[in-house]
Short mmCIF file of C-alpha atoms in Angstrom, two decimals:
data_model
loop_
_atom_site.label_atom_id
_atom_site.label_comp_id
_atom_site.label_asym_id
_atom_site.label_seq_id
_atom_site.Cartn_x
_atom_site.Cartn_y
_atom_site.Cartn_z
CA UNK A 828 -31.46 -14.56 11.92
CA UNK A 829 -31.32 -11.28 9.98
CA UNK A 830 -29.94 -11.28 6.44
CA UNK A 831 -26.87 -9.09 7.26
CA UNK A 832 -25.93 -11.42 10.15
CA UNK A 833 -26.24 -14.41 7.82
CA UNK A 834 -24.02 -12.65 5.26
CA UNK A 835 -21.25 -11.79 7.74
CA UNK A 836 -21.56 -15.09 9.61
CA UNK A 837 -21.16 -17.16 6.45
CA UNK A 838 -18.20 -15.04 5.32
CA UNK A 839 -16.53 -15.51 8.70
CA UNK A 840 -17.03 -19.29 8.59
CA UNK A 841 -15.57 -19.48 5.08
CA UNK A 842 -12.53 -17.40 6.09
CA UNK A 843 -11.96 -19.58 9.17
CA UNK A 844 -12.07 -22.60 6.83
CA UNK A 845 -9.33 -20.85 4.80
CA UNK A 846 -11.41 -20.44 1.66
CA UNK A 847 -9.61 -17.86 -0.53
CA UNK A 848 -11.04 -14.40 0.07
CA UNK A 849 -12.39 -13.82 -3.45
CA UNK A 850 -14.26 -17.13 -3.44
CA UNK A 851 -15.47 -16.62 0.14
CA UNK A 852 -16.95 -13.24 -0.79
CA UNK A 853 -18.60 -14.71 -3.89
CA UNK A 854 -20.09 -17.70 -2.07
CA UNK A 855 -21.37 -15.56 0.80
CA UNK A 856 -22.91 -13.07 -1.63
CA UNK A 857 -24.67 -15.69 -3.79
CA UNK A 858 -25.94 -17.66 -0.77
CA UNK A 859 -27.31 -14.50 0.87
CA UNK A 860 -29.01 -13.40 -2.34
CA UNK A 861 -30.72 -16.78 -2.58
CA UNK A 862 -31.81 -16.66 1.07
CA UNK A 863 -33.04 -13.09 0.67
CA UNK A 864 -34.72 -13.86 -2.69
CA UNK A 865 -32.64 -11.25 -4.49
CA UNK A 866 -32.44 -11.92 -8.27
CA UNK A 867 -29.04 -13.34 -9.21
CA UNK A 868 -29.14 -11.79 -12.67
CA UNK A 869 -27.86 -8.48 -11.30
CA UNK A 870 -24.69 -10.19 -10.07
CA UNK A 871 -23.32 -10.83 -13.56
CA UNK A 872 -23.67 -7.15 -14.43
CA UNK A 873 -21.99 -6.17 -11.13
CA UNK A 874 -19.04 -8.52 -11.69
CA UNK A 875 -18.52 -7.32 -15.26
CA UNK A 876 -18.83 -3.61 -14.48
CA UNK A 877 -16.43 -4.04 -11.52
CA UNK A 878 -13.45 -4.63 -13.80
CA UNK A 879 -14.77 -2.74 -16.85
CA UNK A 880 -13.51 0.64 -15.65
CA UNK A 881 -10.78 2.83 -17.11
CA UNK A 882 -9.20 3.47 -13.71
CA UNK A 883 -8.94 -0.27 -12.95
CA UNK A 884 -6.53 -0.67 -15.87
CA UNK A 885 -3.94 1.27 -13.85
CA UNK A 886 -3.65 -1.53 -11.30
CA UNK A 887 -2.13 -4.30 -13.52
CA UNK A 888 -0.07 -1.69 -15.35
CA UNK A 889 1.53 -0.33 -12.17
CA UNK A 890 2.10 -3.92 -11.01
CA UNK A 891 3.86 -4.68 -14.30
CA UNK A 892 5.90 -1.45 -14.06
CA UNK A 893 7.02 -2.46 -10.57
CA UNK A 894 8.10 -5.90 -11.72
CA UNK A 895 9.99 -4.50 -14.72
CA UNK A 896 11.78 -1.97 -12.52
CA UNK A 897 12.63 -4.61 -9.94
CA UNK A 898 14.19 -6.92 -12.56
CA UNK A 899 15.73 -4.05 -14.52
CA UNK A 900 18.19 -2.98 -11.83
CA UNK A 901 16.42 0.13 -10.58
CA UNK A 902 16.06 -1.08 -6.97
CA UNK A 903 19.79 -1.84 -6.71
CA UNK A 904 20.73 1.63 -7.90
CA UNK A 905 18.33 3.26 -5.46
CA UNK A 906 19.97 1.28 -2.65
CA UNK A 907 23.40 2.52 -3.74
CA UNK A 908 22.26 6.16 -3.61
CA UNK A 909 20.62 5.72 -0.20
CA UNK A 910 23.72 3.95 1.11
CA UNK A 911 25.94 6.89 0.18
CA UNK A 912 23.57 9.33 1.92
CA UNK A 913 22.60 7.33 5.02
CA UNK A 914 24.89 4.33 5.32
CA UNK A 915 27.42 5.98 7.66
CA UNK A 916 24.82 6.81 10.33
CA UNK A 917 24.01 4.60 13.32
CA UNK A 918 21.84 1.79 11.97
CA UNK A 919 22.75 3.00 8.50
CA UNK A 920 21.58 -0.07 6.60
CA UNK A 921 18.16 0.04 8.25
CA UNK A 922 17.83 3.69 7.25
CA UNK A 923 18.95 2.84 3.73
CA UNK A 924 16.30 0.10 3.58
CA UNK A 925 13.48 2.44 4.62
CA UNK A 926 14.67 5.25 2.34
CA UNK A 927 14.95 2.95 -0.66
CA UNK A 928 11.55 1.38 0.03
CA UNK A 929 10.01 4.87 0.11
CA UNK A 930 11.50 5.78 -3.24
CA UNK A 931 10.74 2.42 -4.84
CA UNK A 932 7.16 2.72 -3.64
CA UNK A 933 6.99 6.04 -5.46
CA UNK A 934 7.71 4.15 -8.67
CA UNK A 935 5.43 1.13 -8.31
CA UNK A 936 2.43 1.99 -6.13
CA UNK A 937 2.53 -1.31 -4.26
CA UNK A 938 3.74 -2.58 -0.90
CA UNK A 939 4.80 -6.17 -1.43
CA UNK A 940 6.78 -5.39 -4.59
CA UNK A 941 8.90 -2.87 -2.69
CA UNK A 942 9.37 -5.34 0.18
CA UNK A 943 10.51 -8.08 -2.20
CA UNK A 944 12.70 -5.88 -4.38
CA UNK A 945 14.49 -4.10 -1.54
CA UNK A 946 14.46 -7.03 0.89
CA UNK A 947 16.15 -9.47 -1.46
CA UNK A 948 19.18 -7.16 -1.55
CA UNK A 949 19.15 -5.49 1.87
CA UNK A 950 18.17 -8.24 4.34
CA UNK A 951 21.18 -10.52 3.56
CA UNK A 952 23.47 -7.46 3.72
CA UNK A 953 22.05 -6.35 7.07
CA UNK A 954 22.43 -9.80 8.60
CA UNK A 955 25.97 -10.06 7.25
CA UNK A 956 26.87 -6.78 9.00
CA UNK A 957 25.52 -7.94 12.37
CA UNK A 958 21.93 -6.74 12.36
CA UNK A 959 19.42 -9.11 13.94
CA UNK A 960 17.54 -11.21 11.36
CA UNK A 961 14.10 -10.41 12.82
CA UNK A 962 14.92 -6.68 12.95
CA UNK A 963 16.22 -6.78 9.37
CA UNK A 964 13.05 -8.49 8.16
CA UNK A 965 10.76 -6.16 10.12
CA UNK A 966 12.47 -2.99 8.84
CA UNK A 967 12.10 -4.17 5.25
CA UNK A 968 8.49 -5.30 5.67
CA UNK A 969 7.44 -2.03 7.29
CA UNK A 970 9.39 0.09 4.81
CA UNK A 971 7.72 -1.69 1.92
CA UNK A 972 4.24 -0.78 3.16
CA UNK A 973 4.86 2.87 2.29
CA UNK A 974 4.35 1.96 -1.35
CA UNK A 975 0.57 2.11 -0.81
CA UNK A 976 0.70 5.65 0.61
CA UNK A 977 3.33 7.47 -1.42
CA UNK A 978 2.04 8.11 -4.98
CA UNK A 979 1.38 6.49 -7.34
CA UNK A 980 -0.58 4.26 -4.94
CA UNK A 981 -2.81 1.46 -6.17
CA UNK A 982 -4.70 1.57 -2.86
CA UNK A 983 -5.45 5.28 -3.31
CA UNK A 984 -6.60 4.62 -6.88
CA UNK A 985 -9.12 2.06 -5.62
CA UNK A 986 -10.29 4.35 -2.81
CA UNK A 987 -10.66 7.21 -5.28
CA UNK A 988 -12.84 5.05 -7.53
CA UNK A 989 -15.00 3.87 -4.64
CA UNK A 990 -15.39 7.34 -3.13
CA UNK A 991 -15.66 9.16 -6.50
CA UNK A 992 -12.70 11.40 -5.70
CA UNK A 993 -9.88 12.86 -7.77
CA UNK A 994 -7.05 10.31 -7.83
CA UNK A 995 -4.54 13.07 -8.61
CA UNK A 996 -5.65 14.96 -5.48
CA UNK A 997 -5.35 11.79 -3.40
CA UNK A 998 -1.84 11.22 -4.76
CA UNK A 999 -0.80 14.71 -3.67
CA UNK A 1000 -2.43 14.18 -0.28
CA UNK A 1001 -0.27 11.11 0.28
CA UNK A 1002 3.05 12.92 -0.20
CA UNK A 1003 3.23 14.82 3.11
CA UNK A 1004 2.03 11.97 5.37
CA UNK A 1005 4.28 9.58 3.43
CA UNK A 1006 7.35 11.68 4.15
CA UNK A 1007 6.32 12.12 7.79
CA UNK A 1008 5.85 8.36 8.16
CA UNK A 1009 9.17 7.64 6.45
CA UNK A 1010 10.94 10.05 8.80
CA UNK A 1011 9.21 8.50 11.82
CA UNK A 1012 10.19 4.99 10.80
CA UNK A 1013 13.79 6.10 10.27
CA UNK A 1014 13.89 7.66 13.75
CA UNK A 1015 12.49 4.43 15.22
CA UNK A 1016 15.09 2.34 13.38
CA UNK A 1017 17.85 4.74 14.48
CA UNK A 1018 16.87 4.52 18.17
CA UNK A 1019 16.65 0.72 18.10
CA UNK A 1020 19.97 0.48 16.25
CA UNK A 1021 21.65 2.81 18.74
CA UNK A 1022 20.39 0.72 21.66
CA UNK A 1023 21.56 -2.53 20.06
CA UNK A 1024 24.87 -1.21 18.77
CA UNK A 1025 24.16 -1.53 15.06
CA UNK A 1026 26.81 0.68 13.51
CA UNK A 1027 26.87 2.35 10.15
CA UNK A 1028 29.28 1.85 7.29
CA UNK A 1029 32.90 2.86 7.88
CA UNK A 1030 33.13 4.29 4.37
CA UNK A 1031 33.63 8.05 4.42
CA UNK A 1032 31.15 10.28 2.66
CA UNK A 1033 32.53 12.04 -0.42
CA UNK A 1034 30.80 14.25 -2.93
CA UNK A 1035 32.56 12.26 -5.63
CA UNK A 1036 30.98 9.04 -4.36
CA UNK A 1037 27.56 10.69 -4.21
CA UNK A 1038 27.90 12.05 -7.73
CA UNK A 1039 28.88 8.61 -9.00
CA UNK A 1040 25.91 6.92 -7.29
CA UNK A 1041 23.48 9.57 -8.51
CA UNK A 1042 24.80 9.35 -12.05
CA UNK A 1043 24.51 5.57 -12.03
CA UNK A 1044 20.96 5.81 -10.69
CA UNK A 1045 19.86 8.86 -12.67
CA UNK A 1046 17.20 6.99 -14.63
CA UNK A 1047 15.66 5.68 -11.40
CA UNK A 1048 15.65 9.18 -9.87
CA UNK A 1049 14.13 10.65 -13.02
CA UNK A 1050 11.23 8.17 -13.05
CA UNK A 1051 8.90 9.90 -10.53
CA UNK A 1052 9.16 13.17 -12.45
CA UNK A 1053 8.04 11.41 -15.62
CA UNK A 1054 5.37 9.20 -14.04
CA UNK A 1055 3.84 11.78 -11.69
CA UNK A 1056 4.78 15.03 -13.44
CA UNK A 1057 2.38 14.35 -16.28
CA UNK A 1058 -0.50 13.82 -13.84
CA UNK A 1059 0.07 17.00 -11.88
CA UNK A 1060 0.80 18.95 -15.05
CA UNK A 1061 -2.60 17.93 -16.43
CA UNK A 1062 -1.15 16.16 -19.47
CA UNK A 1063 -2.15 12.58 -18.61
CA UNK A 1064 -4.52 10.72 -16.29
CA UNK A 1065 -3.30 8.38 -13.51
CA UNK A 1066 -4.21 5.41 -15.72
CA UNK A 1067 -2.21 6.83 -18.63
CA UNK A 1068 0.69 7.45 -16.26
CA UNK A 1069 0.70 3.71 -15.53
CA UNK A 1070 1.27 3.08 -19.25
CA UNK A 1071 4.13 5.58 -19.16
CA UNK A 1072 5.59 3.76 -16.14
CA UNK A 1073 5.56 0.42 -17.98
CA UNK A 1074 7.19 1.85 -21.11
CA UNK A 1075 9.76 3.75 -19.06
CA UNK A 1076 10.57 0.74 -16.88
CA UNK A 1077 11.07 -1.45 -19.95
CA UNK A 1078 13.24 1.03 -21.86
CA UNK A 1079 15.46 1.76 -18.85
CA UNK A 1080 15.83 -1.89 -17.85
CA UNK A 1081 16.31 -3.33 -21.33
CA UNK A 1082 18.24 -0.65 -23.22
CA UNK A 1083 19.87 1.67 -20.68
CA UNK A 1084 20.71 -0.66 -17.77
CA UNK A 1085 20.72 -3.69 -20.12
CA UNK A 1086 19.63 -5.99 -17.28
CA UNK A 1087 16.04 -6.71 -18.33
CA UNK A 1088 16.30 -9.86 -20.42
CA UNK A 1089 13.50 -11.58 -22.31
CA UNK A 1090 13.17 -14.19 -19.55
CA UNK A 1091 12.85 -11.44 -16.93
CA UNK A 1092 10.15 -9.73 -18.98
CA UNK A 1093 8.23 -13.01 -19.14
CA UNK A 1094 8.65 -13.46 -15.38
CA UNK A 1095 7.38 -9.91 -14.82
CA UNK A 1096 4.33 -10.60 -16.99
CA UNK A 1097 3.68 -13.90 -15.19
CA UNK A 1098 3.87 -12.27 -11.74
CA UNK A 1099 1.63 -9.42 -12.86
CA UNK A 1100 -1.01 -11.74 -14.33
CA UNK A 1101 -1.05 -13.88 -11.19
CA UNK A 1102 -1.62 -10.92 -8.87
CA UNK A 1103 -4.07 -9.23 -11.25
CA UNK A 1104 -6.16 -12.39 -11.46
CA UNK A 1105 -6.43 -12.57 -7.69
CA UNK A 1106 -7.23 -8.86 -7.37
CA UNK A 1107 -9.78 -9.05 -10.18
CA UNK A 1108 -11.73 -11.79 -8.41
CA UNK A 1109 -11.58 -9.97 -5.07
CA UNK A 1110 -12.56 -6.67 -6.70
CA UNK A 1111 -15.61 -8.14 -8.49
CA UNK A 1112 -16.90 -10.24 -5.59
CA UNK A 1113 -16.27 -7.40 -3.13
CA UNK A 1114 -18.49 -5.07 -5.16
CA UNK A 1115 -21.26 -7.67 -5.19
CA UNK A 1116 -20.82 -8.04 -1.45
CA UNK A 1117 -20.90 -4.25 -1.08
CA UNK A 1118 -24.15 -3.96 -3.05
CA UNK A 1119 -25.77 -6.36 -0.61
CA UNK A 1120 -24.54 -4.24 2.29
CA UNK A 1121 -26.15 -1.21 0.68
CA UNK A 1122 -29.37 -3.11 -0.08
CA UNK A 1123 -29.76 -4.08 3.58
CA UNK A 1124 -28.65 -0.60 4.80
CA UNK A 1125 -25.61 -1.88 6.69
CA UNK A 1126 -23.70 1.44 6.21
CA UNK A 1127 -26.57 3.32 7.81
CA UNK A 1128 -26.74 0.85 10.69
CA UNK A 1129 -22.98 1.08 11.37
CA UNK A 1130 -23.08 4.86 11.06
CA UNK A 1131 -25.97 5.04 13.51
CA UNK A 1132 -24.13 2.77 15.97
CA UNK A 1133 -20.92 4.85 15.92
CA UNK A 1134 -22.77 8.16 16.04
CA UNK A 1135 -24.73 6.78 18.97
CA UNK A 1136 -21.43 6.44 20.84
CA UNK A 1137 -19.93 9.81 19.87
CA UNK A 1138 -20.49 12.83 17.67
CA UNK A 1139 -16.80 13.77 17.85
CA UNK A 1140 -15.07 13.39 14.50
CA UNK A 1141 -11.72 12.69 16.18
CA UNK A 1142 -13.12 9.98 18.46
CA UNK A 1143 -15.03 8.40 15.56
CA UNK A 1144 -11.81 8.25 13.51
CA UNK A 1145 -10.02 6.65 16.46
CA UNK A 1146 -12.78 4.02 16.75
CA UNK A 1147 -12.57 3.34 13.01
CA UNK A 1148 -8.78 2.98 13.27
CA UNK A 1149 -9.09 0.49 16.13
CA UNK A 1150 -11.64 -1.49 14.12
CA UNK A 1151 -9.46 -1.35 11.00
CA UNK A 1152 -6.48 -2.65 12.97
CA UNK A 1153 -8.54 -5.70 13.87
CA UNK A 1154 -9.99 -6.46 10.44
CA UNK A 1155 -6.65 -5.69 8.80
CA UNK A 1156 -5.32 -8.78 10.53
CA UNK A 1157 -7.76 -10.91 8.55
CA UNK A 1158 -8.76 -9.07 5.39
CA UNK A 1159 -6.87 -8.18 2.23
CA UNK A 1160 -6.28 -4.44 1.69
CA UNK A 1161 -8.28 -4.31 -1.54
CA UNK A 1162 -11.24 -6.02 0.12
CA UNK A 1163 -11.04 -3.56 3.03
CA UNK A 1164 -11.14 -0.58 0.70
CA UNK A 1165 -13.92 -1.91 -1.51
CA UNK A 1166 -16.17 -3.26 1.24
CA UNK A 1167 -15.64 -0.70 4.00
CA UNK A 1168 -15.42 2.57 2.01
CA UNK A 1169 -19.22 2.90 1.47
CA UNK A 1170 -19.76 2.24 5.18
CA UNK A 1171 -17.17 4.76 6.34
CA UNK A 1172 -18.25 7.46 3.88
CA UNK A 1173 -21.67 7.51 5.49
CA UNK A 1174 -20.03 8.28 8.85
CA UNK A 1175 -17.44 10.84 7.75
CA UNK A 1176 -19.93 12.83 5.67
CA UNK A 1177 -22.21 13.08 8.71
CA UNK A 1178 -19.30 14.25 10.89
CA UNK A 1179 -17.90 16.65 8.29
CA UNK A 1180 -14.57 14.84 7.82
CA UNK A 1181 -12.89 15.55 4.49
CA UNK A 1182 -12.92 12.31 2.42
CA UNK A 1183 -9.40 13.03 1.14
CA UNK A 1184 -8.05 13.22 4.70
CA UNK A 1185 -9.99 10.09 5.61
CA UNK A 1186 -8.54 8.27 2.59
CA UNK A 1187 -5.03 8.88 3.94
CA UNK A 1188 -6.00 7.70 7.43
CA UNK A 1189 -7.67 4.63 5.90
CA UNK A 1190 -4.57 3.87 3.82
CA UNK A 1191 -2.32 4.19 6.88
CA UNK A 1192 -4.54 1.68 8.66
CA UNK A 1193 -4.22 -0.63 5.67
CA UNK A 1194 -0.43 -0.31 5.95
CA UNK A 1195 -0.63 -1.64 9.49
CA UNK A 1196 -2.56 -4.63 8.13
CA UNK A 1197 0.44 -5.46 5.93
CA UNK A 1198 2.59 -6.08 9.03
CA UNK A 1199 0.13 -7.61 11.51
CA UNK A 1200 -0.37 -11.37 11.62
CA UNK A 1201 -1.98 -13.67 10.71
CA UNK A 1202 -2.50 -12.10 7.24
CA UNK A 1203 0.47 -9.64 7.29
CA UNK A 1204 1.53 -10.15 3.67
CA UNK A 1205 4.67 -7.99 3.89
CA UNK A 1206 5.82 -10.07 6.85
CA UNK A 1207 5.43 -13.24 4.82
CA UNK A 1208 7.44 -11.73 1.96
CA UNK A 1209 10.31 -10.76 4.29
CA UNK A 1210 10.24 -13.89 6.50
CA UNK A 1211 11.89 -16.40 4.13
CA UNK A 1212 14.55 -13.87 3.10
CA UNK A 1213 15.46 -13.21 6.75
CA UNK A 1214 14.92 -16.90 7.67
CA UNK A 1215 12.88 -16.09 10.78
CA UNK A 1216 9.56 -17.25 12.22
CA UNK A 1217 6.34 -15.25 12.12
CA UNK A 1218 6.40 -14.61 15.87
CA UNK A 1219 9.95 -13.24 15.75
CA UNK A 1220 9.39 -10.81 12.89
CA UNK A 1221 6.00 -9.74 14.31
CA UNK A 1222 7.55 -8.78 17.67
CA UNK A 1223 10.32 -6.88 15.89
CA UNK A 1224 7.70 -4.93 13.92
CA UNK A 1225 5.83 -3.64 17.00
CA UNK A 1226 7.87 -0.42 17.51
CA UNK A 1227 7.33 0.48 13.85
CA UNK A 1228 3.59 -0.25 14.10
CA UNK A 1229 3.41 2.11 17.09
CA UNK A 1230 5.07 4.76 14.92
CA UNK A 1231 2.36 4.23 12.29
CA UNK A 1232 -0.30 4.73 14.97
CA UNK A 1233 1.44 7.94 16.01
CA UNK A 1234 1.23 9.28 12.45
CA UNK A 1235 -2.46 8.36 12.28
CA UNK A 1236 -2.98 10.24 15.55
CA UNK A 1237 -1.14 13.24 14.12
CA UNK A 1238 -3.41 13.39 11.08
CA UNK A 1239 -6.54 12.95 13.21
CA UNK A 1240 -5.36 15.85 15.38
CA UNK A 1241 -4.32 17.97 12.38
CA UNK A 1242 -6.59 16.92 9.47
CA UNK A 1243 -5.26 19.70 7.22
CA UNK A 1244 -1.84 18.01 6.93
CA UNK A 1245 -2.81 15.81 3.93
CA UNK A 1246 -4.77 18.66 2.31
CA UNK A 1247 -2.01 21.27 2.29
CA UNK A 1248 -0.21 20.12 -0.87
CA UNK A 1249 -3.29 19.32 -3.03
CA UNK A 1250 -4.89 22.64 -2.03
CA UNK A 1251 -1.65 24.44 -2.87
CA UNK A 1252 -1.21 22.86 -6.30
CA UNK A 1253 -4.79 22.12 -7.42
CA UNK A 1254 -6.78 24.55 -5.27
CA UNK A 1255 -9.50 23.66 -2.73
CA UNK A 1256 -11.95 20.93 -3.69
CA UNK A 1257 -12.34 17.17 -4.02
#
């Protein structure tokens, strides 16, 4: 048996045995190094250097900012603004859920935080107003996934580190596709709601009501300008913007909204540390795993196999998307980005695909992984709130997943879509 087959085979066995991903990657890496007589001393350096990077600091900080904003009343105020704007339409609450999740994602950079923050408020409301529980859960789960595409995105930060690309440029590249995806998901929710008779709110729209909602939520609306404006203005780095997000989230929640108590701050810190610990282990072991892939020339082998099938960039991207849909069912998003990026870069450079455009396609594929079982983490966040089974919420998510595929197809067909805004603001380049 070849060394790469042993590596992947052992990892697969460990995952089937439900060994946590970080430990499975570590065990598979160490065992393969011993079988292949690779010195283990290099592993300690790899694990340390994996988390000893300035950009990595942004991940726990954005997680903490998201938790502080969730407990500080920002999500509720965003819902109120969206409700005034969209609540009267057919399927109004589903549109409000998606719109709020988009905006909340633009504050936190994560998917599951947006799902939890918005879902805890919206899912009970939707069910109370006659929306199906599985539909309510699916809308929230899918809406929450946009947090990893719309900046500031933790997923794009990791991809930028792995691919040695400008994170600021990646953030800008995510804006257009993020808005297109949000619009597509809203259209899907509208059509389903119309078919099922889910009506909007009977409250009439008034400019006075909108002004009141906007005024109440002004600090939430102002947050993206502060967090992202400094990056695009060249004043701060993405990592420094994460510090700004934490400080801003704390000040608004504790002193302006006066909802962020000491206990809620402790809970936010606890949640952040728990997730950061998991991500840190996955990040470190994934890099060790990735170094083995490079050592045994797995990226070159995969590239050769795909290029042996086609030399069309569009068809290669479709094949990668199909493959990503499969592994996204089983593998954590961070692990996908860290392990697969070196492999995919080999292919896209050969085919002349812009790595920024590919990063957006890759992130969209990761979004699909959030709502496809058995891993589907956003589904598992929404399930207990909606009180539905995995099969029910998974079926309800299918139309939205098809919409995600349609957006991926759009970007494959028109690869300049993600590049328009970064080229406009920052000029051509990577």
